[in-house]
């Protein structure tokens, strides 16, 4: 995960302007596949987010995978970055990893309090899922 964090830093740190960085993340969200609308259900909805955000978790071959979708492009982009970051990683790696990586890559500082809350809840949900599968 340290390598993934460094890749994300290398990708985002050249974009010095916070608005341009968010625009880049929004663009990532525009090109993200999203979820089949059949997965836009309450049990997959992340609470506390400004917009609707759904996350579909899977556990295969000892690794966690996450797909997301949202009805706001900024939320979809941020969720895409987070879910990509944590996908294909063991539960133990997720649980031992620093949860503040989004701040370190310069994303959370320029989000509204509600969006930061939603991001925190998304990462919390990913960690809960990892905890459920840790040791399996």
C-alpha atoms as a printed R data frame, in Angstrom:
    type eleno elety resid chain resno       x       y       z
1   ATOM     1    CA   UNK     A     1   0.000   0.000   0.000
2   ATOM     2    CA   UNK     A     2   2.970   2.302   0.485
3   ATOM     3    CA   UNK     A     3   3.691   1.905  -3.215
4   ATOM     4    CA   UNK     A     4   0.081   2.754  -4.082
5   ATOM     5    CA   UNK     A     5   0.237   5.851  -1.890
6   ATOM     6    CA   UNK     A     6   3.440   6.950  -3.624
7   ATOM     7    CA   UNK     A     7   1.841   6.416  -7.050
8   ATOM     8    CA   UNK     A     8  -1.113   8.535  -5.988
9   ATOM     9    CA   UNK     A     9   1.224  11.225  -4.678
10  ATOM    10    CA   UNK     A    10   3.180  11.144  -7.939
11  ATOM    11    CA   UNK     A    11  -0.058  11.470  -9.884
12  ATOM    12    CA   UNK     A    12  -1.607  14.295  -7.848
13  ATOM    13    CA   UNK     A    13   1.258  16.329  -6.412
14  ATOM    14    CA   UNK     A    14   2.206  17.985  -9.729
15  ATOM    15    CA   UNK     A    15  -1.291  19.525  -9.700
16  ATOM    16    CA   UNK     A    16  -0.605  22.338  -7.242
17  ATOM    17    CA   UNK     A    17  -3.909  24.207  -7.491
18  ATOM    18    CA   UNK     A    18  -6.514  22.539  -5.214
19  ATOM    19    CA   UNK     A    19  -9.363  23.297  -7.629
20  ATOM    20    CA   UNK     A    20  -7.457  21.752 -10.522
21  ATOM    21    CA   UNK     A    21  -6.714  18.695  -8.376
22  ATOM    22    CA   UNK     A    22 -10.429  18.293  -7.603
23  ATOM    23    CA   UNK     A    23 -11.239  18.813 -11.296
24  ATOM    24    CA   UNK     A    24  -8.807  16.001 -12.120
25  ATOM    25    CA   UNK     A    25 -10.506  13.717  -9.582
26  ATOM    26    CA   UNK     A    26 -13.933  14.646 -10.966
27  ATOM    27    CA   UNK     A    27 -12.662  13.709 -14.418
28  ATOM    28    CA   UNK     A    28 -11.570  10.329 -13.056
29  ATOM    29    CA   UNK     A    29 -15.103   9.874 -11.727
30  ATOM    30    CA   UNK     A    30 -16.611  10.723 -15.109
31  ATOM    31    CA   UNK     A    31 -14.630   7.897 -16.687
32  ATOM    32    CA   UNK     A    32 -15.175   5.384 -13.874
33  ATOM    33    CA   UNK     A    33 -17.464   2.472 -14.673
34  ATOM    34    CA   UNK     A    34 -19.687   2.905 -11.622
35  ATOM    35    CA   UNK     A    35 -22.139   0.260 -10.493
36  ATOM    36    CA   UNK     A    36 -25.088  -1.393 -12.115
37  ATOM    37    CA   UNK     A    37 -28.163   0.524 -10.882
38  ATOM    38    CA   UNK     A    38 -29.369  -2.747  -9.322
39  ATOM    39    CA   UNK     A    39 -26.680  -2.134  -6.659
40  ATOM    40    CA   UNK     A    40 -28.028   1.305  -5.769
41  ATOM    41    CA   UNK     A    41 -29.651  -0.119  -2.659
42  ATOM    42    CA   UNK     A    42 -29.824   1.085   0.928
43  ATOM    43    CA   UNK     A    43 -27.594  -1.681   2.293
44  ATOM    44    CA   UNK     A    44 -24.727  -0.450   0.082
45  ATOM    45    CA   UNK     A    45 -25.340   3.260   0.716
46  ATOM    46    CA   UNK     A    46 -22.679   5.147   2.672
47  ATOM    47    CA   UNK     A    47 -24.302   7.234   5.393
48  ATOM    48    CA   UNK     A    48 -23.409  10.844   6.096
49  ATOM    49    CA   UNK     A    49 -22.435  11.782   2.572
50  ATOM    50    CA   UNK     A    50 -23.702  14.954   0.873
51  ATOM    51    CA   UNK     A    51 -24.756  12.912  -2.150
52  ATOM    52    CA   UNK     A    52 -25.755   9.291  -2.579
53  ATOM    53    CA   UNK     A    53 -22.717   7.020  -2.531
54  ATOM    54    CA   UNK     A    54 -22.911   3.268  -2.921
55  ATOM    55    CA   UNK     A    55 -20.043   0.837  -2.371
56  ATOM    56    CA   UNK     A    56 -20.106  -2.788  -3.420
57  ATOM    57    CA   UNK     A    57 -17.489  -4.858  -1.542
58  ATOM    58    CA   UNK     A    58 -16.222  -8.278  -2.565
59  ATOM    59    CA   UNK     A    59 -13.808 -10.727  -0.964
60  ATOM    60    CA   UNK     A    60 -12.008 -13.068  -3.386
61  ATOM    61    CA   UNK     A    61  -8.903 -15.195  -2.983
62  ATOM    62    CA   UNK     A    62  -7.881 -13.462   0.243
63  ATOM    63    CA   UNK     A    63  -8.240  -9.904  -1.089
64  ATOM    64    CA   UNK     A    64 -10.840  -7.169  -0.754
65  ATOM    65    CA   UNK     A    65 -12.264  -5.401  -3.804
66  ATOM    66    CA   UNK     A    66 -14.465  -2.320  -3.846
67  ATOM    67    CA   UNK     A    67 -16.572  -0.724  -6.561
68  ATOM    68    CA   UNK     A    68 -18.474   2.500  -6.101
69  ATOM    69    CA   UNK     A    69 -20.961   4.838  -7.677
70  ATOM    70    CA   UNK     A    70 -22.417   8.202  -6.707
71  ATOM    71    CA   UNK     A    71 -24.904  10.709  -8.022
72  ATOM    72    CA   UNK     A    72 -22.431  13.613  -7.752
73  ATOM    73    CA   UNK     A    73 -19.275  13.672  -9.857
74  ATOM    74    CA   UNK     A    74 -16.952  14.896  -7.095
75  ATOM    75    CA   UNK     A    75 -18.157  12.122  -4.794
76  ATOM    76    CA   UNK     A    76 -17.900   9.557  -7.590
77  ATOM    77    CA   UNK     A    77 -14.335  10.644  -8.354
78  ATOM    78    CA   UNK     A    78 -13.171  10.595  -4.746
79  ATOM    79    CA   UNK     A    79 -14.852   7.237  -4.127
80  ATOM    80    CA   UNK     A    80 -13.232   5.870  -7.282
81  ATOM    81    CA   UNK     A    81  -9.780   6.929  -6.031
82  ATOM    82    CA   UNK     A    82 -10.413   5.445  -2.564
83  ATOM    83    CA   UNK     A    83 -11.904   2.184  -3.838
84  ATOM    84    CA   UNK     A    84  -9.102   1.738  -6.383
85  ATOM    85    CA   UNK     A    85  -6.572   2.386  -3.635
86  ATOM    86    CA   UNK     A    86  -7.999  -0.319  -1.365
87  ATOM    87    CA   UNK     A    87  -8.986  -2.885  -4.039
88  ATOM    88    CA   UNK     A    88  -6.885  -5.987  -4.434
89  ATOM    89    CA   UNK     A    89  -5.428  -5.630  -0.952
90  ATOM    90    CA   UNK     A    90  -5.611  -8.104   1.928
91  ATOM    91    CA   UNK     A    91  -7.823  -7.225   4.887
92  ATOM    92    CA   UNK     A    92  -4.777  -7.150   7.152
93  ATOM    93    CA   UNK     A    93  -3.033  -4.594   4.923
94  ATOM    94    CA   UNK     A    94  -6.133  -2.397   4.920
95  ATOM    95    CA   UNK     A    95  -6.405  -2.533   8.698
96  ATOM    96    CA   UNK     A    96  -2.736  -1.767   9.282
97  ATOM    97    CA   UNK     A    97  -2.672   1.159   6.868
98  ATOM    98    CA   UNK     A    98  -2.856   4.865   7.712
99  ATOM    99    CA   UNK     A    99  -6.388   6.138   7.059
100 ATOM   100    CA   UNK     A   100  -5.211   9.713   6.518
101 ATOM   101    CA   UNK     A   101  -3.680   9.114   3.089
102 ATOM   102    CA   UNK     A   102  -6.248  11.334   1.331
103 ATOM   103    CA   UNK     A   103  -5.083  14.298   3.401
104 ATOM   104    CA   UNK     A   104  -1.478  13.481   2.548
105 ATOM   105    CA   UNK     A   105  -2.249  13.626  -1.171
106 ATOM   106    CA   UNK     A   106  -4.000  16.981  -0.715
107 ATOM   107    CA   UNK     A   107  -7.637  16.074  -1.225
108 ATOM   108    CA   UNK     A   108  -9.487  16.408   2.075
109 ATOM   109    CA   UNK     A   109  -8.292  19.899   2.924
110 ATOM   110    CA   UNK     A   110 -10.480  21.440   0.233
111 ATOM   111    CA   UNK     A   111 -13.661  19.448   0.783
112 ATOM   112    CA   UNK     A   112 -16.707  20.718   2.608
113 ATOM   113    CA   UNK     A   113 -17.247  19.274   6.108
114 ATOM   114    CA   UNK     A   114 -20.097  17.104   4.783
115 ATOM   115    CA   UNK     A   115 -17.917  15.673   2.008
116 ATOM   116    CA   UNK     A   116 -15.076  15.011   4.478
117 ATOM   117    CA   UNK     A   117 -17.603  13.222   6.682
118 ATOM   118    CA   UNK     A   118 -18.736  11.100   3.738
119 ATOM   119    CA   UNK     A   119 -15.115  10.266   2.869
120 ATOM   120    CA   UNK     A   120 -14.426   9.297   6.457
121 ATOM   121    CA   UNK     A   121 -17.528   7.080   6.473
122 ATOM   122    CA   UNK     A   122 -16.446   5.458   3.197
123 ATOM   123    CA   UNK     A   123 -13.030   4.596   4.601
124 ATOM   124    CA   UNK     A   124 -14.694   3.406   7.809
125 ATOM   125    CA   UNK     A   125 -16.978   1.089   5.826
126 ATOM   126    CA   UNK     A   126 -13.988  -0.308   3.903
127 ATOM   127    CA   UNK     A   127 -12.191  -0.946   7.190
128 ATOM   128    CA   UNK     A   128 -15.296  -2.652   8.652
129 ATOM   129    CA   UNK     A   129 -15.426  -4.939   5.636
130 ATOM   130    CA   UNK     A   130 -11.716  -5.718   6.003
131 ATOM   131    CA   UNK     A   131 -12.221  -6.453   9.704
132 ATOM   132    CA   UNK     A   132 -15.002  -8.873   8.814
133 ATOM   133    CA   UNK     A   133 -12.613 -10.824   6.580
134 ATOM   134    CA   UNK     A   134  -9.353 -10.477   8.492
135 ATOM   135    CA   UNK     A   135  -7.780 -13.855   9.149
136 ATOM   136    CA   UNK     A   136  -9.861 -15.685   6.545
